[in-house]
Amino acid sequence: MKTVCFLFEIHQPFRLKKYRFYDIGADHYYYDDYANEEILKRNAYQSYIPAAKMLLDMIKSSDNAFKVTLSISGVAMEQFEMYCPEFLDCVRELIATGCCELACETYSHCLSSLKDPDDFRLQTEMQRKNLLDTFGYEAKTFVNTGFIYNDEIGAEVAALGFKGIITEGAKHVLGWKSPNYVYSAAANKNVGLLFRNQSLSEDIALRFQQGLDASQYMSWIEQAPDSEQVYLIAANFDVIGGIHPASTGIFDFFKALPINAAQRNIRFATPIEIFENIAPVDTAYVGHPISWDGADKDVSAWTGNDLQQEALRAIYSISERLHMSNNEILKQDFSYLLSSDHFKFMSTKMGSYVPFSPYDSSFEAFNNYMNIVSDMQIRLKQEFPEEIENEELNPLLKQINNQGKEIEKLKAKLAKAEASLAKEKKAPAKKCGTKKAKKEE
């Protein structure tokens, strides 16, 4: 039986305000709160909430035959908590059906998998814990920012204990092979790989308004070779109601999918169900990073020009020292600045999709970002003297931390001794010689 797996990405960065040269060292708040709230709410009420309610109705009306997977970034979840917590309630309802999987990604939807393995692991664990704390959900499938993947990233993800990874069915990687099978990761044969079906995904994301209906869509899957097992269809969640407004018929299209699938003996499944029940047909080797972006399916939309490379170098140059800090606000700012959107706004690549860029040019995006990074560097220097190298700083901080723990232990012992002494002083004195006095009387 052929299996369809729907996955939707949900991400909103913390957009940056106009931050000028003279703000450096004077203003440590970097965010455009108005834009963040306005964009988040607009997407939530036009797309995310009605789409989530539609998916819930599809699951219930199909007697739980329909399945769906969501990948929500940590920074998006923060904004939902602030501006639209009802969407998170919708996600909880979907999870409660048992027909919705949550895939894990990096917390800030970042590019750390390409630049900093230590931060990549930290970001991934942060988001895994975030999903557990917010939804009580333990994620077992990983999907990277922009579906970025290669064998090195696969090794890192496998080491973190995930059962499977989602990535792009890039033709220059798969060659003659079809994306419509389960593969195993080169780094660990026990970790599954699912490749996105580019054509079926972009039929919805890019070509829906050219005239697509559910019957036609499912017939394409039905007519595909019987040996092909799995069809991973993935897009940004805002294609439902956002990029394709309700007036285009996008909601009706999705509502009709379960009925048309059942008529053709096509079932739905989540990635973890697929990884646990369908054996890989082969090992997939991916030497250079691939992604779902653009025609080239590479990472050039984020790293392809000198501006992007310099911005990435600047922000990741403070990574090691920043992770030594106990300043949670500084760490939070660092995490927000890692979001991949900031680097995509600097793209000069023709045909690269730059979502809702607030800048007039790639250079303006770069200049604004670098001003903020300069302020971050000043804040970090105030905490840690620049003269001390990281190699010296780390053992010093450990020594200070250990001394602090010893001091806390001594304080605890002292407090216990003082409490014991105070108790002894309050205790009533023993009456001596009473029995002897009574006998004498």
GROMACS .gro file of N, CA, C and O in nm, residues 40-80:
model
  164
   40LEU      N    1   0.313   3.775   1.321
   40LEU     CA    2   0.275   3.650   1.386
   40LEU      C    3   0.124   3.635   1.393
   40LEU      O    4   0.068   3.530   1.357
   41LYS      N    5   0.056   3.739   1.437
   41LYS     CA    6  -0.090   3.732   1.449
   41LYS      C    7  -0.157   3.719   1.312
   41LYS      O    8  -0.254   3.644   1.297
   42ARG      N    9  -0.107   3.792   1.215
   42ARG     CA   10  -0.166   3.783   1.081
   42ARG      C   11  -0.156   3.641   1.027
   42ARG      O   12  -0.253   3.585   0.975
   43ASN      N   13  -0.037   3.581   1.039
   43ASN     CA   14  -0.020   3.444   0.994
   43ASN      C   15  -0.104   3.347   1.075
   43ASN      O   16  -0.161   3.251   1.021
   44ALA      N   17  -0.112   3.371   1.205
   44ALA     CA   18  -0.187   3.280   1.293
   44ALA      C   19  -0.336   3.278   1.258
   44ALA      O   20  -0.396   3.171   1.246
   45TYR      N   21  -0.394   3.397   1.241
   45TYR     CA   22  -0.539   3.402   1.221
   45TYR      C   23  -0.580   3.377   1.076
   45TYR      O   24  -0.691   3.329   1.051
   46GLN      N   25  -0.492   3.406   0.980
   46GLN     CA   26  -0.523   3.378   0.841
   46GLN      C   27  -0.490   3.234   0.801
   46GLN      O   28  -0.557   3.174   0.718
   47SER      N   29  -0.386   3.180   0.864
   47SER     CA   30  -0.334   3.051   0.819
   47SER      C   31  -0.326   2.947   0.929
   47SER      O   32  -0.397   2.846   0.926
   48TYR      N   33  -0.239   2.968   1.028
   48TYR     CA   34  -0.204   2.861   1.121
   48TYR      C   35  -0.324   2.804   1.197
   48TYR      O   36  -0.343   2.682   1.203
   49ILE      N   37  -0.406   2.893   1.256
   49ILE     CA   38  -0.518   2.843   1.337
   49ILE      C   39  -0.626   2.777   1.251
   49ILE      O   40  -0.666   2.663   1.279
   50PRO      N   41  -0.675   2.843   1.144
   50PRO     CA   42  -0.775   2.774   1.060
   50PRO      C   43  -0.721   2.646   0.997
   50PRO      O   44  -0.794   2.547   0.984
   51ALA      N   45  -0.592   2.644   0.961
   51ALA     CA   46  -0.533   2.523   0.902
   51ALA      C   47  -0.525   2.411   1.005
   51ALA      O   48  -0.552   2.295   0.975
   52ALA      N   49  -0.485   2.446   1.128
   52ALA     CA   50  -0.477   2.344   1.234
   52ALA      C   51  -0.615   2.288   1.266
   52ALA      O   52  -0.631   2.166   1.285
   53LYS      N   53  -0.717   2.374   1.270
   53LYS     CA   54  -0.854   2.327   1.295
   53LYS      C   55  -0.903   2.238   1.181
   53LYS      O   56  -0.973   2.139   1.203
   54MET      N   57  -0.864   2.273   1.058
   54MET     CA   58  -0.900   2.191   0.943
   54MET      C   59  -0.836   2.053   0.954
   54MET      O   60  -0.902   1.950   0.929
   55LEU      N   61  -0.708   2.048   0.990
   55LEU     CA   62  -0.639   1.919   1.005
   55LEU      C   63  -0.705   1.834   1.113
   55LEU      O   64  -0.720   1.712   1.097
   56LEU      N   65  -0.748   1.898   1.223
   56LEU     CA   66  -0.816   1.825   1.329
   56LEU      C   67  -0.947   1.766   1.277
   56LEU      O   68  -0.980   1.650   1.306
   57ASP      N   69  -1.023   1.844   1.201
   57ASP     CA   70  -1.148   1.794   1.141
   57ASP      C   71  -1.120   1.679   1.045
   57ASP      O   72  -1.196   1.581   1.039
   58MET      N   73  -1.012   1.688   0.968
   58MET     CA   74  -0.976   1.582   0.873
   58MET      C   75  -0.945   1.452   0.946
   58MET      O   76  -0.982   1.344   0.902
   59ILE      N   77  -0.874   1.465   1.059
   59ILE     CA   78  -0.840   1.346   1.137
   59ILE      C   79  -0.967   1.281   1.192
   59ILE      O   80  -0.987   1.160   1.182
   60LYS      N   81  -1.055   1.363   1.250
   60LYS     CA   82  -1.177   1.309   1.311
   60LYS      C   83  -1.273   1.252   1.207
   60LYS      O   84  -1.329   1.143   1.225
   61SER      N   85  -1.292   1.324   1.097
   61SER     CA   86  -1.388   1.279   0.995
   61SER      C   87  -1.340   1.155   0.921
   61SER      O   88  -1.419   1.082   0.861
   62SER      N   89  -1.209   1.128   0.924
   62SER     CA   90  -1.154   1.010   0.856
   62SER      C   91  -1.133   0.894   0.954
   62SER      O   92  -1.069   0.795   0.919
   63ASP      N   93  -1.188   0.908   1.078
   63ASP     CA   94  -1.168   0.805   1.182
   63ASP      C   95  -1.019   0.779   1.206
   63ASP      O   96  -0.973   0.665   1.211
   64ASN      N   97  -0.945   0.888   1.217
   64ASN     CA   98  -0.801   0.884   1.246
   64ASN      C   99  -0.716   0.823   1.134
   64ASN      O  100  -0.601   0.785   1.157
   65ALA      N  101  -0.772   0.818   1.013
   65ALA     CA  102  -0.693   0.766   0.900
   65ALA      C  103  -0.594   0.870   0.850
   65ALA      O  104  -0.487   0.837   0.801
   66PHE      N  105  -0.630   0.998   0.864
   66PHE     CA  106  -0.540   1.103   0.818
   66PHE      C  107  -0.436   1.130   0.925
   66PHE      O  108  -0.465   1.133   1.045
   67LYS      N  109  -0.312   1.148   0.884
   67LYS     CA  110  -0.201   1.176   0.975
   67LYS      C  111  -0.124   1.298   0.923
   67LYS      O  112  -0.120   1.324   0.802
   68VAL      N  113  -0.061   1.369   1.016
   68VAL     CA  114   0.014   1.489   0.977
   68VAL      C  115   0.132   1.508   1.071
   68VAL      O  116   0.130   1.461   1.186
   69THR      N  117   0.234   1.578   1.024
   69THR     CA  118   0.352   1.609   1.105
   69THR      C  119   0.379   1.758   1.100
   69THR      O  120   0.370   1.820   0.993
   70LEU      N  121   0.412   1.816   1.215
   70LEU     CA  122   0.447   1.958   1.225
   70LEU      C  123   0.588   1.973   1.279
   70LEU      O  124   0.630   1.897   1.366
   71SER      N  125   0.660   2.070   1.224
   71SER     CA  126   0.790   2.108   1.279
   71SER      C  127   0.783   2.256   1.312
   71SER      O  128   0.767   2.340   1.222
   72ILE      N  129   0.792   2.289   1.442
   72ILE     CA  130   0.776   2.427   1.488
   72ILE      C  131   0.906   2.471   1.554
   72ILE      O  132   0.956   2.404   1.644
   73SER      N  133   0.961   2.582   1.511
   73SER     CA  134   1.085   2.630   1.571
   73SER      C  135   1.060   2.683   1.712
   73SER      O  136   0.949   2.725   1.746
   74GLY      N  137   1.164   2.683   1.793
   74GLY     CA  138   1.154   2.733   1.930
   74GLY      C  139   1.123   2.882   1.935
   74GLY      O  140   1.045   2.928   2.019
   75VAL      N  141   1.185   2.959   1.845
   75VAL     CA  142   1.160   3.104   1.847
   75VAL      C  143   1.018   3.135   1.804
   75VAL      O  144   0.957   3.233   1.851
   76ALA      N  145   0.960   3.052   1.716
   76ALA     CA  146   0.819   3.070   1.680
   76ALA      C  147   0.730   3.037   1.799
   76ALA      O  148   0.633   3.108   1.827
   77MET      N  149   0.764   2.930   1.872
   77MET     CA  150   0.685   2.892   1.989
   77MET      C  151   0.687   3.003   2.094
   77MET      O  152   0.586   3.029   2.160
   78GLU      N  153   0.801   3.069   2.111
   78GLU     CA  154   0.810   3.183   2.204
   78GLU      C  155   0.711   3.292   2.165
   78GLU      O  156   0.642   3.349   2.251
   79GLN      N  157   0.704   3.321   2.036
   79GLN     CA  158   0.615   3.427   1.990
   79GLN      C  159   0.469   3.387   2.001
   79GLN      O  160   0.382   3.471   2.030
   80PHE      N  161   0.439   3.259   1.979
   80PHE     CA  162   0.301   3.213   2.000
   80PHE      C  163   0.261   3.229   2.146
   80PHE      O  164   0.148   3.269   2.176
   0.00000   0.00000   0.00000
